[in-house]
Tab-separated table of C-alpha atoms in Angstrom:
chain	number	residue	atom	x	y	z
U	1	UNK	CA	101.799	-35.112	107.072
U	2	UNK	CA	98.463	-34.927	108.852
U	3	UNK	CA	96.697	-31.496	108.870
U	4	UNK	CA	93.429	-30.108	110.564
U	5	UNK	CA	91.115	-29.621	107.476
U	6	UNK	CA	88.916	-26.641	107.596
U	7	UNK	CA	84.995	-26.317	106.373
U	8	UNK	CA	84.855	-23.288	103.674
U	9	UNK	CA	81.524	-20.949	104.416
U	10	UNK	CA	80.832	-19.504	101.370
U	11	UNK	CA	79.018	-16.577	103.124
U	12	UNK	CA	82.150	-15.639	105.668
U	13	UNK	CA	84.147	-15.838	102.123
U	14	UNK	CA	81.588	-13.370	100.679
U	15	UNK	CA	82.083	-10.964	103.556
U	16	UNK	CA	85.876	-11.570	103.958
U	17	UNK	CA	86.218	-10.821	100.246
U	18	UNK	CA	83.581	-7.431	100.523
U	19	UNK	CA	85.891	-6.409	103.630
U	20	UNK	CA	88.846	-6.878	101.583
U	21	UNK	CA	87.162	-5.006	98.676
U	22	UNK	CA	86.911	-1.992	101.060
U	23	UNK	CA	89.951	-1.597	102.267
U	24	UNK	CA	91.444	2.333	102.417
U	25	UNK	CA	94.375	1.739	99.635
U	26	UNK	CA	92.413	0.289	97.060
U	27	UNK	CA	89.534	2.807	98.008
U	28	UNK	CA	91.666	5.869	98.098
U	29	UNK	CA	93.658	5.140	94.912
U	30	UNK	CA	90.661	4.300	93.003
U	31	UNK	CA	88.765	7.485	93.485
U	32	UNK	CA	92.286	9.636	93.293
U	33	UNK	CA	92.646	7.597	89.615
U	34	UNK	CA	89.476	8.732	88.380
U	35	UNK	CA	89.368	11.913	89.925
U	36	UNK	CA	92.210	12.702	87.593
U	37	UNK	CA	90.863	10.877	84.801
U	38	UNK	CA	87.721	13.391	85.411
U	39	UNK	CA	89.708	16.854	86.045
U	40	UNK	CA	92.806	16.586	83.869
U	41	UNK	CA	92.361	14.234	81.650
U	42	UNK	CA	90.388	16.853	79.490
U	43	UNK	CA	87.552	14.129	78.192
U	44	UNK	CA	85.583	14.678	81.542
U	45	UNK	CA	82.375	14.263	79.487
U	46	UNK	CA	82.962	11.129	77.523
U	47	UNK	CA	81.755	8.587	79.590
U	48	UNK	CA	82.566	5.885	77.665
U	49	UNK	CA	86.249	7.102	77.356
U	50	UNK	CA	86.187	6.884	81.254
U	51	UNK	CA	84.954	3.923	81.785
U	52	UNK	CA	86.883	1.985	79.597
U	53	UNK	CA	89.998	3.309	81.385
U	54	UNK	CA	88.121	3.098	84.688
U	55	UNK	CA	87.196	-0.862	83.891
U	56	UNK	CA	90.797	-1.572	82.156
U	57	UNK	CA	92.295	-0.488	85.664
U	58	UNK	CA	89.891	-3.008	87.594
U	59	UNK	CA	90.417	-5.868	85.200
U	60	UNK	CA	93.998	-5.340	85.629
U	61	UNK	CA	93.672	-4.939	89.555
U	62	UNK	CA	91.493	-8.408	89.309
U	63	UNK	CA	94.058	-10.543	87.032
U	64	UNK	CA	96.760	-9.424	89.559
U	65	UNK	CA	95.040	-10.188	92.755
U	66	UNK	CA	94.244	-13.276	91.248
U	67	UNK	CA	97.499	-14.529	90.222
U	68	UNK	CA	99.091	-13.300	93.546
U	69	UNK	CA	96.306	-15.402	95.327
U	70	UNK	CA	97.388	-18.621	93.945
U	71	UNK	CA	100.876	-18.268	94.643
U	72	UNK	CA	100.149	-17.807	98.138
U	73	UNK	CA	97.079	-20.688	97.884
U	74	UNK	CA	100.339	-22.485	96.449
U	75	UNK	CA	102.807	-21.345	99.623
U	76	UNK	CA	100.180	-22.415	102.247
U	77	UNK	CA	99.563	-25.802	100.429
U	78	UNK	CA	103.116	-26.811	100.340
U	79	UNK	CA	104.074	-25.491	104.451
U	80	UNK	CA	100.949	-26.730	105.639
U	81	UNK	CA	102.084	-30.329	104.695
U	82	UNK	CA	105.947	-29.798	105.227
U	83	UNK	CA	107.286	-30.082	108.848
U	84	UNK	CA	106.635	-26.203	109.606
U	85	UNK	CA	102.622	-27.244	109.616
U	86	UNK	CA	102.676	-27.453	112.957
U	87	UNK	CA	103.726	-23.610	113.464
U	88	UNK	CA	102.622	-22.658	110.651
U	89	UNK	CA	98.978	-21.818	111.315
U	90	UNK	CA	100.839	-19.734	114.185
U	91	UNK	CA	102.673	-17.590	112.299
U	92	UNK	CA	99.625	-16.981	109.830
U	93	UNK	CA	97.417	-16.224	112.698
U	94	UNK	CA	99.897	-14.312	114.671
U	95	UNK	CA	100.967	-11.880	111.895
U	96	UNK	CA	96.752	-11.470	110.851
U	97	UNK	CA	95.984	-10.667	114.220
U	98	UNK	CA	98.868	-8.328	114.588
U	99	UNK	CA	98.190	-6.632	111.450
U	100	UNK	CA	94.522	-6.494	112.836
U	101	UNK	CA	95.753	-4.290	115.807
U	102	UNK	CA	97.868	-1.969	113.674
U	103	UNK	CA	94.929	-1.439	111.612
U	104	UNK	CA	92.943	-0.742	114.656
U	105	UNK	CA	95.560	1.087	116.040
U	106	UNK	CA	95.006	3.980	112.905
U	107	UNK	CA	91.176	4.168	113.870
U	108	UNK	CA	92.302	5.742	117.672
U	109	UNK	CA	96.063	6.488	117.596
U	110	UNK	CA	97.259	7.945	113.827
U	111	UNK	CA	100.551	9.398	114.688
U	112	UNK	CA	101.844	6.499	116.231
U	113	UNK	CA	104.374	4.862	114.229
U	114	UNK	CA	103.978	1.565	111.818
U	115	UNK	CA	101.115	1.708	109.302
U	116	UNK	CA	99.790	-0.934	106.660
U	117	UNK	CA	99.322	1.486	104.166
U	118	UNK	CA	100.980	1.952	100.767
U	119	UNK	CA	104.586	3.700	100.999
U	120	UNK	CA	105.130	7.322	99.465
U	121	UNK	CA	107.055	5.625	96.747
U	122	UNK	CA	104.285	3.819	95.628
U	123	UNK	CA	102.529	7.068	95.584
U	124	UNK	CA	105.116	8.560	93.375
U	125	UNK	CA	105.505	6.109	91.103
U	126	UNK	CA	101.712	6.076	90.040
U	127	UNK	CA	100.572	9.493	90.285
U	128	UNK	CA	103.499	10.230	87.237
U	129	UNK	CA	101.658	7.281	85.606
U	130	UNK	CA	98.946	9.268	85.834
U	131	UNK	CA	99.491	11.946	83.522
U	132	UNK	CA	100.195	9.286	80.606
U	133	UNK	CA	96.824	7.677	80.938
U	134	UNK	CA	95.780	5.081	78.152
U	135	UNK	CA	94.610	1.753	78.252
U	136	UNK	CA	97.823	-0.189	78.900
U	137	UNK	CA	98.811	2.628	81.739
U	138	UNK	CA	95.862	1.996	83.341
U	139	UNK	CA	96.551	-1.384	83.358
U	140	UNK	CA	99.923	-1.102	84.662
U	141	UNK	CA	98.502	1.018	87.170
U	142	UNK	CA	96.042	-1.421	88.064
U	143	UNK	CA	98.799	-3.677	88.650
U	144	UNK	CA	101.131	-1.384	90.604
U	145	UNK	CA	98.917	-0.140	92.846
U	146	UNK	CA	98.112	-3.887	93.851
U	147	UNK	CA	101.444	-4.534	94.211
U	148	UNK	CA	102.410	-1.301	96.500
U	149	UNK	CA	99.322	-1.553	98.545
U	150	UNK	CA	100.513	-5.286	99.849
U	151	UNK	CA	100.722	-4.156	103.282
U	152	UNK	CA	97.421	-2.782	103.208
U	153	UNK	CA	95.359	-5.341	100.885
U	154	UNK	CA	96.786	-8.418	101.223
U	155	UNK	CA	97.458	-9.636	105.174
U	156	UNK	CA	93.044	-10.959	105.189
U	157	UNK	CA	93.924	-12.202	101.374
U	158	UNK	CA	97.058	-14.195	102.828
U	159	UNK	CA	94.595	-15.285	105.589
U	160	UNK	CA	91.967	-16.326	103.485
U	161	UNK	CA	94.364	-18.285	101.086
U	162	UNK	CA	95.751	-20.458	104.096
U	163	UNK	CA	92.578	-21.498	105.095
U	164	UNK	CA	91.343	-22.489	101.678
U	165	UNK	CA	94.328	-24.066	101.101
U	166	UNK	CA	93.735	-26.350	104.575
U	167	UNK	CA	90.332	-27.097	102.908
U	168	UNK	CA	91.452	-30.300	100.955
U	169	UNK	CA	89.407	-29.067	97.989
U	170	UNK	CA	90.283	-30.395	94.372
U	171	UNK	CA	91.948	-27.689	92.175
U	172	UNK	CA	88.799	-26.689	90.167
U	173	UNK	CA	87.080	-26.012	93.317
U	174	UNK	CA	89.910	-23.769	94.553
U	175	UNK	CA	90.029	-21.703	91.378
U	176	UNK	CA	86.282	-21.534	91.571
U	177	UNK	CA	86.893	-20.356	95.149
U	178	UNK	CA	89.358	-17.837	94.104
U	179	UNK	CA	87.771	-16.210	90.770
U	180	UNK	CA	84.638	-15.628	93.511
U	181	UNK	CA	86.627	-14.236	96.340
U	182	UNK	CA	88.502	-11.846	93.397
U	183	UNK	CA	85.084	-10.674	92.209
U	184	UNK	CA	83.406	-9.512	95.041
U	185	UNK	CA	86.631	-7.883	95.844
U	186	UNK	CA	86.411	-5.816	92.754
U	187	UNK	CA	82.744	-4.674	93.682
U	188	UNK	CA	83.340	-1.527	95.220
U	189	UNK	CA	85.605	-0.605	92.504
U	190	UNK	CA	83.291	-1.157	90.264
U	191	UNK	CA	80.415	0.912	92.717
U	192	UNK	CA	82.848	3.822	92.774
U	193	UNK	CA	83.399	4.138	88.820
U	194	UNK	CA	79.459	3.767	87.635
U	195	UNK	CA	79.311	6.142	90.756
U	196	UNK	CA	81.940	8.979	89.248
U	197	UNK	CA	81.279	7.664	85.973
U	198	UNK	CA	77.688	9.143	85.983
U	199	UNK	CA	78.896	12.154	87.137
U	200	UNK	CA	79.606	12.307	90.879
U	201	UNK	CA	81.822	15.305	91.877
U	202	UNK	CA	85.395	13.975	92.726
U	203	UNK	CA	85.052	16.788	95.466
U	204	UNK	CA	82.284	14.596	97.191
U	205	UNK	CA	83.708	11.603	96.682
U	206	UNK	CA	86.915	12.587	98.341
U	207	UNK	CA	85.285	13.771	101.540
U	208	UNK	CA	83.059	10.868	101.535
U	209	UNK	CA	86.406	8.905	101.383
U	210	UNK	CA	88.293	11.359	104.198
U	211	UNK	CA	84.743	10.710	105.982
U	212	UNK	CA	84.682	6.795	105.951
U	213	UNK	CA	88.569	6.429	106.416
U	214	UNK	CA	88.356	5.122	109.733
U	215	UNK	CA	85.371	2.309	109.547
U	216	UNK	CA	86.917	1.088	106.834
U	217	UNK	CA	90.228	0.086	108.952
U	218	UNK	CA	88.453	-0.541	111.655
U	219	UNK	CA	86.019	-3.222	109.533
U	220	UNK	CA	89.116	-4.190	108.046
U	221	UNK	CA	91.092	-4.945	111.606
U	222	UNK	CA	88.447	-6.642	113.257
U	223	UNK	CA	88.008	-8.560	110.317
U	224	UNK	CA	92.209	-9.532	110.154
U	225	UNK	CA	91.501	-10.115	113.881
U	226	UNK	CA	88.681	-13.010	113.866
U	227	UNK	CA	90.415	-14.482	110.894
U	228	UNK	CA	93.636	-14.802	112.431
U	229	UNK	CA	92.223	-16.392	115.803
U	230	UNK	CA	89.961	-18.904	113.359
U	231	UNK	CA	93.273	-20.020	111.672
U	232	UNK	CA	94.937	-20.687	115.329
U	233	UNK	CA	91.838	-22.203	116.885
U	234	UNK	CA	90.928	-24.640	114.074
């Protein structure tokens, strides 16, 4: 079936990817990890101790968002050439922008019901993770957390994977598309863990994160926004 290719920008996929990176669950959970790391974990001065936990988590939050990206890369491929194509791009566009508007909707209007954010089980689960910290908890965390904070992460990754996967690039290409898009993601992670890492008070970094809250969902709904009307309009 025919299909409207569409041009990849590999600067809009760098600052789709950074938006991404910044999103509040990701943010929030990564500073709340090493905050405990730092206060209970009782090796608050070996920095090496912290940031090969710290880096195990990332790696592990990488692989994952990886792996879920191609599945949906896969998804996108297969409807976009089925009969659905042609409402498809609809759907895709529709739910981004809506999710856009919810995310928006937190900036103003926070006790208003529906939120993209991860759910209190989620919570639960990893914070009694927590207290077992090693290398293969923190990469289970890593994973967890990427899986429970789905509704917050992943509607611009969905985005991004339907129009890469409308881009009639070879395979190689597309993994080389995805293994950048994953990296920059991780880059804040990375910023806040040399950050704590060299000794930034988890105090601070908590009220910068209470402080920044609401630009980063309001980046990350305008952002859901344009995406979803470039996936309609195209």
């Amino acid at each position: 079936m025919e299909f409207n290719k569409m041009q990849i920008s590999l600067p809009i996929l760098t600052i789709t990817a950074l938006t991404n990176g910044i999103n509040p669950c990701g943010i929030g959970m990564m500073i709340t990890f090493l905050g405990y790391l730092l206060v209970f974990g009782g090796r608050s001065k070996e920095n090496k101790w912290i940031y090969k936990i710290g880096f195990t988590y990332v790696l592990s939050t990488f692989v994952t968002y990886l792996l879920l990206g191609l599945v949906f890369y896969s998804a996108a491929f297969y409807f976009q050439r089925s009969w659905f194509a042609g409402i498809f791009k609809y759907v895709i566009g529709g739910a981004l922008a809506l999710a856009g508007l919810i995310q928006l909707k937190d900036v103003f209007w926070q006790d208003l019901p529906i939120h993209l954010r991860m759910p209190k089980i989620g919570f639960e689960k990893i914070n009694r993770l927590m207290a077992k910290t090693s290398v293969g908890v923190a990469a289970l965390i890593g994973i967890l957390t990427t899986i429970f904070a789905t509704p917050c992460m992943m509607p611009l990754y969905i985005g991004t994977t339907a129009v890469i996967a409308r881009s009639g690039l070879p395979w190689y290409q597309v993994l080389s598309l995805f293994l950048y898009y994953n990296l920059i993601f991780i880059l804040p992670l990375v910023l806040i863990l040399v950050v704590m890492g060299e000794g930034k008070q988890v105090v601070d970094m908590k009220e910068w994160e209470h402080k920044n809250t609401k630009w980063m969902r309001f980046i990350l709904g305008a952002a859901l926004i344009i995406v979803g009307y470039l996936i309609v309009s195209k």
